[in-house]
PDB file of C-alpha atoms and ligand atoms in Angstrom:
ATOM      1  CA  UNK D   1     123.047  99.522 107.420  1.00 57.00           C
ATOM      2  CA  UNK D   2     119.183  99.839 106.575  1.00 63.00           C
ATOM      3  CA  UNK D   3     118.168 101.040 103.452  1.00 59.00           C
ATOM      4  CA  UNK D   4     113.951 101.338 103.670  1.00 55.00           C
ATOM      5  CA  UNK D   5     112.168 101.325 100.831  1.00 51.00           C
ATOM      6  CA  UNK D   6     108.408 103.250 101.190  1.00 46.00           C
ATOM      7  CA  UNK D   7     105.546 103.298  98.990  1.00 42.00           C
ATOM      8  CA  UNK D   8     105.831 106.420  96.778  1.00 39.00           C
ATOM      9  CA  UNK D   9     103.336 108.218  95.021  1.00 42.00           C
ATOM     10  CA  UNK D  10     100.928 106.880  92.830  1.00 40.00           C
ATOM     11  CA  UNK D  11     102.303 108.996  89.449  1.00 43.00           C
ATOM     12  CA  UNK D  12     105.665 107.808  90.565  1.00 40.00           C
ATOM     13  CA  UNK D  13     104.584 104.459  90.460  1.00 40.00           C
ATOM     14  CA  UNK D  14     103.128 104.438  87.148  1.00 41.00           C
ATOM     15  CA  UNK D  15     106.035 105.724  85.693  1.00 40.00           C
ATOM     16  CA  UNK D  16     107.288 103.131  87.102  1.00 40.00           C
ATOM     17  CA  UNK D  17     105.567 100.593  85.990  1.00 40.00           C
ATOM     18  CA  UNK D  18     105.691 102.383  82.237  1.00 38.00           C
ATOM     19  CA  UNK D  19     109.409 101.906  82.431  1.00 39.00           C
ATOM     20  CA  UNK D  20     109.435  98.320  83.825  1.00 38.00           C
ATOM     21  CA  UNK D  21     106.742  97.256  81.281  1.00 37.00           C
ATOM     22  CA  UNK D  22     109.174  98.661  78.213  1.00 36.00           C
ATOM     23  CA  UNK D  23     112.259  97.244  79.612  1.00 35.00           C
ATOM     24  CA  UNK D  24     110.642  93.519  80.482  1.00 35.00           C
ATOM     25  CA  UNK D  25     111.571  92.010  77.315  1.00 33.00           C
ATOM     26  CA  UNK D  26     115.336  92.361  77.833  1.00 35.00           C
ATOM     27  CA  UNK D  27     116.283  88.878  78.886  1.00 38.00           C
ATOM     28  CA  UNK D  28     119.207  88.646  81.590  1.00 38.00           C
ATOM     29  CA  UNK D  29     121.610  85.635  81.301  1.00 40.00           C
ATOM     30  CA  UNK D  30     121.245  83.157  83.747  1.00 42.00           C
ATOM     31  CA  UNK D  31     124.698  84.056  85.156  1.00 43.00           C
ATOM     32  CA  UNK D  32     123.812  87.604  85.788  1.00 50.00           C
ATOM     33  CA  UNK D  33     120.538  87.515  87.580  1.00 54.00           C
ATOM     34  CA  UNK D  34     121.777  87.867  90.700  1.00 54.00           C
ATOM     35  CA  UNK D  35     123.854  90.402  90.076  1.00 54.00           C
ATOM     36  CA  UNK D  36     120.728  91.980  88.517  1.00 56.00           C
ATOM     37  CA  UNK D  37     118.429  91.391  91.508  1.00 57.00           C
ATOM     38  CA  UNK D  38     121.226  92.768  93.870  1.00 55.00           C
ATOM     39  CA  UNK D  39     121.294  96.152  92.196  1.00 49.00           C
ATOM     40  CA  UNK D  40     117.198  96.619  92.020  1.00 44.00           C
ATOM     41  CA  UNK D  41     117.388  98.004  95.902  1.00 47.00           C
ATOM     42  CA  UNK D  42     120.087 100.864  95.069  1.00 42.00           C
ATOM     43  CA  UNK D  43     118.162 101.743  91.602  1.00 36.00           C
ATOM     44  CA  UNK D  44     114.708 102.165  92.877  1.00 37.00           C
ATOM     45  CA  UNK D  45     112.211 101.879  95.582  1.00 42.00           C
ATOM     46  CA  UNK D  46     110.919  98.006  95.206  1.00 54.00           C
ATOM     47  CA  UNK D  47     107.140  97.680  95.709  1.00 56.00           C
ATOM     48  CA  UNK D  48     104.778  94.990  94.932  1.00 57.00           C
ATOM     49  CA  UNK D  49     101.896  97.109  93.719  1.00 54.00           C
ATOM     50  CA  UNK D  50      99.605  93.741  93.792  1.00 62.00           C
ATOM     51  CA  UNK D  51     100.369  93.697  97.484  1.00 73.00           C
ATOM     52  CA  UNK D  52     101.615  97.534  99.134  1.00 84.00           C
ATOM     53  CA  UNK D  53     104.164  95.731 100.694  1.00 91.00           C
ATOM     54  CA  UNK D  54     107.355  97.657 101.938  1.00 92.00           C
ATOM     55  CA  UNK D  55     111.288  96.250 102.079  1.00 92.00           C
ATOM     56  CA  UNK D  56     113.959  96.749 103.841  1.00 93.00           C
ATOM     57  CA  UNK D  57     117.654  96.004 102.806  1.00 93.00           C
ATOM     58  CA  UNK D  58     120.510  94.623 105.649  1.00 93.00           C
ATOM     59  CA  UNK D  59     123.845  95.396 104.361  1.00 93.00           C
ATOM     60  CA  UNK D  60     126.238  93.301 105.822  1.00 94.00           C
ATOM     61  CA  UNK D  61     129.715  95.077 105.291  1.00 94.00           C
ATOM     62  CA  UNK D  62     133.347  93.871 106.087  1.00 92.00           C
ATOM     63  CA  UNK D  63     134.835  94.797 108.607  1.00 89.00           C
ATOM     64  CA  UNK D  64     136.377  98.373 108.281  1.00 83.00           C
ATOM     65  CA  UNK D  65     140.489  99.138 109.698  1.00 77.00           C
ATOM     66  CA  UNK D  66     138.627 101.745 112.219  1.00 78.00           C
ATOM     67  CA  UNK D  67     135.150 100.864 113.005  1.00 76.00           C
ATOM     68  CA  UNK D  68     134.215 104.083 114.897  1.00 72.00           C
ATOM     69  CA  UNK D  69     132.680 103.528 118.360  1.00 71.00           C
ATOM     70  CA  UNK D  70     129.551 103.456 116.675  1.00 70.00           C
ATOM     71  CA  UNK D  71     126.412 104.401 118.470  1.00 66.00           C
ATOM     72  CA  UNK D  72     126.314 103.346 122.193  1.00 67.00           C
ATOM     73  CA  UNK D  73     124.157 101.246 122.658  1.00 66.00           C
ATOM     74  CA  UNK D  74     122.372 100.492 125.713  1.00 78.00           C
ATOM     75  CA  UNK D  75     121.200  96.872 125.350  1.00 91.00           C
ATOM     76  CA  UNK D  76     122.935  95.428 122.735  1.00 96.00           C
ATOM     77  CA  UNK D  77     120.048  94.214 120.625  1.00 97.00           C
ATOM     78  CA  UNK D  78     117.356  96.559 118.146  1.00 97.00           C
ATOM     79  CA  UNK D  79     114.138  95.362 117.034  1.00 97.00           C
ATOM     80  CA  UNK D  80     112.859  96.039 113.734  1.00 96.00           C
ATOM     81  CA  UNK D  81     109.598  96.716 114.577  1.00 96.00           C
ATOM     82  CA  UNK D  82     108.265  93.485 112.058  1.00 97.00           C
ATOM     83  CA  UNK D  83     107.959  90.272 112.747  1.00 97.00           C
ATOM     84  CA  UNK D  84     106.818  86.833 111.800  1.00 98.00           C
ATOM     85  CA  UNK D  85     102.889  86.291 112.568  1.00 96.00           C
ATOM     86  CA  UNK D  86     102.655  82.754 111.049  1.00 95.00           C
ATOM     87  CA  UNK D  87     105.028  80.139 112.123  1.00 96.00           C
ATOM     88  CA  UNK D  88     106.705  78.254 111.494  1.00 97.00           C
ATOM     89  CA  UNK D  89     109.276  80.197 108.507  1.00 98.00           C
ATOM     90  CA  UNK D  90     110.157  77.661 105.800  1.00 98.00           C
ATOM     91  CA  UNK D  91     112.896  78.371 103.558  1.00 98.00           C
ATOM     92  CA  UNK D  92     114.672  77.245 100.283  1.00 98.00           C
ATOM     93  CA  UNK D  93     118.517  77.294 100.028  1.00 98.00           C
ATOM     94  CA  UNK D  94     120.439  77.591  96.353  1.00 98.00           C
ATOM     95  CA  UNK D  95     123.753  75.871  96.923  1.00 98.00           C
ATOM     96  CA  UNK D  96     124.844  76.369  93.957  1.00 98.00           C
ATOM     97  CA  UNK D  97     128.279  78.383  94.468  1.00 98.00           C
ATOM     98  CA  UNK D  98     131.592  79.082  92.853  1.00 98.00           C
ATOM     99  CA  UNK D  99     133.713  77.767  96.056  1.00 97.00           C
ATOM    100  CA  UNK D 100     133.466  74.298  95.584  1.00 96.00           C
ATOM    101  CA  UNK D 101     131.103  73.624  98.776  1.00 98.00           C
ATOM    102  CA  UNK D 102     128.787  70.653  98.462  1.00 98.00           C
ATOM    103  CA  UNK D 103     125.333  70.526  98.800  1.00 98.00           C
ATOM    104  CA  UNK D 104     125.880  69.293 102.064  1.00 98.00           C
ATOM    105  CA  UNK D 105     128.181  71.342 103.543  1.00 98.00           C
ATOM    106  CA  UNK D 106     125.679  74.274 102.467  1.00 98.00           C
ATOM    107  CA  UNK D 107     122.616  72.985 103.653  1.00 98.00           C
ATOM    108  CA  UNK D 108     124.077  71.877 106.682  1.00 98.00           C
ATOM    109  CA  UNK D 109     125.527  75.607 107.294  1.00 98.00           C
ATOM    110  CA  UNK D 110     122.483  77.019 106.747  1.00 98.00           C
ATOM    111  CA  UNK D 111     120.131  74.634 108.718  1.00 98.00           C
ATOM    112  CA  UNK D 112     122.250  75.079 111.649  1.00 98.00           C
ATOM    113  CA  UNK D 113     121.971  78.837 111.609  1.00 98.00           C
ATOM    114  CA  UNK D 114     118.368  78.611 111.758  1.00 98.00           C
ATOM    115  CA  UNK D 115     118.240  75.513 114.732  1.00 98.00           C
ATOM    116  CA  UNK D 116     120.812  78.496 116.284  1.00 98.00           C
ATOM    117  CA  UNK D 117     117.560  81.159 117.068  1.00 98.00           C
ATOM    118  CA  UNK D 118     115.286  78.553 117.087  1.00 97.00           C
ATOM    119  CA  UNK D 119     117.075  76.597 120.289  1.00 97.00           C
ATOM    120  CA  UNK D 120     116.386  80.157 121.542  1.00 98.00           C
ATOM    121  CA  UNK D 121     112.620  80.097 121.791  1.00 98.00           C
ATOM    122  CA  UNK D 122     109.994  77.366 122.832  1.00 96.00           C
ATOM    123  CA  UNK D 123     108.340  79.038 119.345  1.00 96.00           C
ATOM    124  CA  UNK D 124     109.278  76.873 116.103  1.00 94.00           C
ATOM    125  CA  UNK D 125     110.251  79.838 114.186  1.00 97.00           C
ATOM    126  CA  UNK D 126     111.911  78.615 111.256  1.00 97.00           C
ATOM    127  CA  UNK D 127     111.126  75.429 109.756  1.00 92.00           C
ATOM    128  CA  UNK D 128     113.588  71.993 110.603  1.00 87.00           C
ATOM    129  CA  UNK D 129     112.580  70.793 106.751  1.00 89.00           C
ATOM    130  CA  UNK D 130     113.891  73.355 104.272  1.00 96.00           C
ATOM    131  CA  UNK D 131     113.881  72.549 100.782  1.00 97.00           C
ATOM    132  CA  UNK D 132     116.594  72.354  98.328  1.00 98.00           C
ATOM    133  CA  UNK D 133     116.203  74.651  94.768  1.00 98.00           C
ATOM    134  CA  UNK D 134     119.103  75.042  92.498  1.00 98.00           C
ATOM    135  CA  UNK D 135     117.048  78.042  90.472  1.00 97.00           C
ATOM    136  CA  UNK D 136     116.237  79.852  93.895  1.00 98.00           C
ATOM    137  CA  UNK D 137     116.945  83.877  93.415  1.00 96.00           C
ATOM    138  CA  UNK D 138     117.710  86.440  95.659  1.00 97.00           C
ATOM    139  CA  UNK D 139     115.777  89.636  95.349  1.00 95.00           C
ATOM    140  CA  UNK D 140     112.719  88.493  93.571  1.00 94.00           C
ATOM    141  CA  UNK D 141     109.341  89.078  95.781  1.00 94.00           C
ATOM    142  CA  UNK D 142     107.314  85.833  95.388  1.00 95.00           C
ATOM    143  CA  UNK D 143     106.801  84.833  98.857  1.00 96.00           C
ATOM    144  CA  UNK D 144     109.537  82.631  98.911  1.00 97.00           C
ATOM    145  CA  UNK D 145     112.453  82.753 101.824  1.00 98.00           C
ATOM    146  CA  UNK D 146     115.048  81.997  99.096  1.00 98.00           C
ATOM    147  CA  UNK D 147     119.094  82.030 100.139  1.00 98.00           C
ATOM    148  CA  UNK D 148     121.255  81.960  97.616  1.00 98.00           C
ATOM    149  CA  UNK D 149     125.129  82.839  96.193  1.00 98.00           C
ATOM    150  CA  UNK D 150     125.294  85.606  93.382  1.00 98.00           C
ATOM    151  CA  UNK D 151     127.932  88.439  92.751  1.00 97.00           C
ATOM    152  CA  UNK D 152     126.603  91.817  94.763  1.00 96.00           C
ATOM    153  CA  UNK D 153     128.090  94.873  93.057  1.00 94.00           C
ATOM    154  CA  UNK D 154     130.527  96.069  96.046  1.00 94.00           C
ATOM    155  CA  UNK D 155     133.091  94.146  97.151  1.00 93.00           C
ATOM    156  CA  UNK D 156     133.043  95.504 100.925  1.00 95.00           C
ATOM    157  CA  UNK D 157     129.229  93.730 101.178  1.00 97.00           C
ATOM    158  CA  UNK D 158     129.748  90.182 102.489  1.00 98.00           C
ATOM    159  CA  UNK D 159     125.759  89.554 102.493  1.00 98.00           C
ATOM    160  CA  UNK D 160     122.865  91.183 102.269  1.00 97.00           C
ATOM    161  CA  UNK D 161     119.180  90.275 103.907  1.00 98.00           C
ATOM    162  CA  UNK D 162     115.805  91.715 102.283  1.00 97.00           C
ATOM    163  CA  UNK D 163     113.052  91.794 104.281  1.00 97.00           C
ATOM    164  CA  UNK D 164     108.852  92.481 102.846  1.00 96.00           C
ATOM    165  CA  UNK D 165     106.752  93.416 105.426  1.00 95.00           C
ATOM    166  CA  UNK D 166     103.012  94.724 105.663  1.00 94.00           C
ATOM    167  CA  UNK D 167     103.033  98.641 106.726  1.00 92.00           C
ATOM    168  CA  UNK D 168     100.144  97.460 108.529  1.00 91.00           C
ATOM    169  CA  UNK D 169     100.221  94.856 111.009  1.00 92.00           C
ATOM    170  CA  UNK D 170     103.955  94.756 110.636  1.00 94.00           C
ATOM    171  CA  UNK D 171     104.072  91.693 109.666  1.00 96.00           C
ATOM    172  CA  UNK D 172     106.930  89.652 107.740  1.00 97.00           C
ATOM    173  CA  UNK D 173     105.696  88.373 104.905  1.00 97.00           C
ATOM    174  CA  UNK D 174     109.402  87.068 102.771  1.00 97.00           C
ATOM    175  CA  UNK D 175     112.999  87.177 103.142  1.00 98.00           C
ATOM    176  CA  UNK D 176     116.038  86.897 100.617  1.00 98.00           C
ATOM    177  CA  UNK D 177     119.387  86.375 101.538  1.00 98.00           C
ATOM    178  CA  UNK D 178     122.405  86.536  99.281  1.00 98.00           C
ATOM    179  CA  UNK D 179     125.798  86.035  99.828  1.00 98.00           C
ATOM    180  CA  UNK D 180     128.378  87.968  97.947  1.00 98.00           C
ATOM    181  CA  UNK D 181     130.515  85.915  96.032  1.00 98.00           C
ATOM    182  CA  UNK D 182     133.123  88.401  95.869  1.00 97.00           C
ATOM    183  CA  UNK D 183     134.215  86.697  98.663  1.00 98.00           C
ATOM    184  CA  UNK D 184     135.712  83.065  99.899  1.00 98.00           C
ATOM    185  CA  UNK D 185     133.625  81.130 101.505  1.00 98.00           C
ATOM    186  CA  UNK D 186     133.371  77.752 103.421  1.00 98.00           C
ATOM    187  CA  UNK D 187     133.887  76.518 107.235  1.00 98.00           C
ATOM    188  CA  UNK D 188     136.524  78.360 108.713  1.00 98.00           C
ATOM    189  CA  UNK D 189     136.980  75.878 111.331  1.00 98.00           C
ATOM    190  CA  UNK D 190     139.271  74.195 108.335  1.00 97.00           C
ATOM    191  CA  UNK D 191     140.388  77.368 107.007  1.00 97.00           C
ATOM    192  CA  UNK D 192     140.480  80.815 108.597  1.00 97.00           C
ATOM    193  CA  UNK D 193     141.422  82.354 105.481  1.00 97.00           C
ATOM    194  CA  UNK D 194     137.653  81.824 104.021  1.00 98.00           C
ATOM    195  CA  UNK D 195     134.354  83.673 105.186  1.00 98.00           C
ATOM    196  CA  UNK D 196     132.079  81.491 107.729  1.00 98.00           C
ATOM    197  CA  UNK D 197     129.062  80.523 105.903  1.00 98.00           C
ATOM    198  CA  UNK D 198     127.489  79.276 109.396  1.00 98.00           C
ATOM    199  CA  UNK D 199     128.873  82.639 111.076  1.00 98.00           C
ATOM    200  CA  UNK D 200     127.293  85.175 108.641  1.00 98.00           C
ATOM    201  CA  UNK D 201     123.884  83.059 107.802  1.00 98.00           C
ATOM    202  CA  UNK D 202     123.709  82.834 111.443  1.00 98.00           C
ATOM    203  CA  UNK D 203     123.788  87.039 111.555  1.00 98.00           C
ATOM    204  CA  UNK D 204     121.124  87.132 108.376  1.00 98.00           C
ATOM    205  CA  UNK D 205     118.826  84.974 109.598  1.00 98.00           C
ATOM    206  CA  UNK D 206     118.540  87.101 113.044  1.00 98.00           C
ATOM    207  CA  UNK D 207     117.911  89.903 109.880  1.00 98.00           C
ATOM    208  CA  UNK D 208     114.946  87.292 108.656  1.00 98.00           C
ATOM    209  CA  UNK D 209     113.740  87.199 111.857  1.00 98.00           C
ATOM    210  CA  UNK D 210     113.215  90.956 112.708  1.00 98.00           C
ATOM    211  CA  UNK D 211     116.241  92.074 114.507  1.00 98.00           C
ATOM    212  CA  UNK D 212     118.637  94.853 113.493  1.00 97.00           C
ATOM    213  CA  UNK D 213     121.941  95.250 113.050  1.00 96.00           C
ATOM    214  CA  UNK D 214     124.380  96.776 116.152  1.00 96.00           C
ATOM    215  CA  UNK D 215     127.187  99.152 115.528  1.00 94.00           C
ATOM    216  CA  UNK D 216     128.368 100.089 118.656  1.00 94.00           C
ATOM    217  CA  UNK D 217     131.960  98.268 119.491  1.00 92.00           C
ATOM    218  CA  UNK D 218     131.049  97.531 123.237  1.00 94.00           C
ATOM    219  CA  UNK D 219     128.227  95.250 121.431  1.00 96.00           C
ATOM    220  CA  UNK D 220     130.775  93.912 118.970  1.00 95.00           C
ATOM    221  CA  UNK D 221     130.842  90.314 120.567  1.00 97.00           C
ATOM    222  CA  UNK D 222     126.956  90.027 120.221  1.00 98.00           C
ATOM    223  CA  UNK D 223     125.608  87.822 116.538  1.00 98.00           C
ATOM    224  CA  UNK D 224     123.646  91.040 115.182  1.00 98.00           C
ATOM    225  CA  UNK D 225     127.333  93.349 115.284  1.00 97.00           C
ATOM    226  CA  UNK D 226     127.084  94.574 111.832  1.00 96.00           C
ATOM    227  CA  UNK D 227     130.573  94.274 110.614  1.00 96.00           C
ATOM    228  CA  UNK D 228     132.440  90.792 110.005  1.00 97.00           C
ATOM    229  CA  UNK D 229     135.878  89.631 108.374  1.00 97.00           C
ATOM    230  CA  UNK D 230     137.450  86.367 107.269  1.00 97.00           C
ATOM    231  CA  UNK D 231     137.379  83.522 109.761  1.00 98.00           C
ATOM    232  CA  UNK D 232     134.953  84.885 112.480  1.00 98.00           C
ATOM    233  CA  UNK D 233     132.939  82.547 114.001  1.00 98.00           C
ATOM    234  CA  UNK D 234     131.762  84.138 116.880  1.00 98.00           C
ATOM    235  CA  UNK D 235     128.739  84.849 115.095  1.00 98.00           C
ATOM    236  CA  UNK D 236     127.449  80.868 115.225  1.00 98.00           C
ATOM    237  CA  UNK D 237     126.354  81.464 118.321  1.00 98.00           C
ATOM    238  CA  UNK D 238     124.040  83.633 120.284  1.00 98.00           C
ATOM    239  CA  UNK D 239     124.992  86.304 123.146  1.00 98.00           C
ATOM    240  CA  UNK D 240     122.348  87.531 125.675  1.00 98.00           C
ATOM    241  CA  UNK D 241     121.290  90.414 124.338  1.00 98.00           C
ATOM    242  CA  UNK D 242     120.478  88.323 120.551  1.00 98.00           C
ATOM    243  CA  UNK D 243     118.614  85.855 122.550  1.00 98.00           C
ATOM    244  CA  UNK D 244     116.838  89.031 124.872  1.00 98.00           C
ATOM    245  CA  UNK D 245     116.227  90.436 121.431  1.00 98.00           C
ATOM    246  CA  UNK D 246     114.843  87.308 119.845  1.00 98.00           C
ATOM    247  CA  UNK D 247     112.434  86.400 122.492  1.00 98.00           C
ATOM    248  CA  UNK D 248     111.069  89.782 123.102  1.00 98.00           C
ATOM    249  CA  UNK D 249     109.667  89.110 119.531  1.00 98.00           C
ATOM    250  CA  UNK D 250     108.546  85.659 119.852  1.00 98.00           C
ATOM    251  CA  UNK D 251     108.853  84.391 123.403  1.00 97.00           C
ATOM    252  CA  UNK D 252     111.167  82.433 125.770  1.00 97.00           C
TER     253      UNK D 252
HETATM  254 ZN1  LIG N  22     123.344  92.787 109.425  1.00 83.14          ZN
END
């Protein structure tokens, strides 16, 4: 589900910015930033004023007892309408979680998400070298692709992907991807009972790259279907219409 943010009037804004600049001295616990920075996108429209840029929010919900039919959709894939100009996209993982997953096992997750819809173009879209950053956030615009753990407010939303573009040119200019602690995670290949970290980074990161989610259940075997549930793994790898999708944006 998208939730777009757009530039709003000027007075607006400096109200805005009135009320930020009176509430900026309130210092947030460590613990609770995320949570923090996962509640700015329901509170308020989030724009950088030094740089016009607009976001968009990918909710990433569990899977519900009835999905619906959803939409029908004719190909399977959606375009954003944004994508990445410069390549290739580096990023910086926080591994720091609450499920007892090393370093390793995050990184290595994470990195082989992105080799996932890079093996899918000749382009280098996101960077082999990612860096590691144990005070990474979610949420905060500073041109850095950060992916981190945090608690998000609602405990239906397994992830969420925010995405700053230009309104001109369209272009991509930072993602943020966090991943609700709320829920168990780890490699469901040793225990179906958690939620894939592979799987659903795998589903962001087509979010990072400029492709929307899919809600129609004829598309539900595809990696952008935007419902999930404990020990799916089907999302790891691509399906035609992700890979169509994918190099419509950045070529075969
Ligand atoms: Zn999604």
């Amino acid at each position: 589900m998208r939730h777009k943010h757009l530039i709003v009037p000027v007075s607006v804004l400096m109200i805005l910015l009135v009320s930020v600049a009176a509430t900026a001295s309130i210092v947030i616990p460590a613990a609770d930033k995320a949570k923090e920075n996962a509640k700015a996108p329901e509170n308020s429209p989030v724009i950088d004023e030094r740089w016009g840029l607009e976001r968009v929010d990918f909710i990433h919900y569990a899977r519900p007892e009835n999905p619906g039919k959803g939409q029908k959709a004719a190909t399977c894939y959606k375009l954003l309408g944004v994508k990445w100009k410069t390549l290739p996209v580096s990023y910086v993982i926080n591994p720091s979680n609450p499920y007892n997953m090393s370093e390793g096992f995050v990184t290595g997750a994470v990195s082989a998400s992105a080799e996932t819809w890079d093996a899918a173009t000749s382009a280098e879209l996101f960077n082999d070298a990612y860096s590691v950053d144990y005070s990474a956030d979610y949420g905060v615009q500073n041109f850095v692709n950060a992916l981190a753990f945090g608690d998000y407010p609602d405990s239906g939303v397994i992830a969420v992907t925010s995405v700053w573009y230009t309104p001109v040119g369209k272009r991509i200019v930072e993602f943020d991807m966090l991943f609700n602690t709320r829920f168990a995670w780890g490699d469901a290949t040793a225990n179906p009972a958690v939620m894939d970290l592979q799987n659903i980074a795998t589903h962001e990161l087509g979010h990072a790259a400029g492709l929307d989610d899919i809600y129609s259940t004829s598309c539900s075997a595809v990696t952008m279907y935007g419902y999930s549930s404990y020990g799916e793994m089907s999302k790891r790898t691509l399906e035609q219409p992700d890979v169509t999708g994918l190099q419509r944006m950045y070529g075969p």
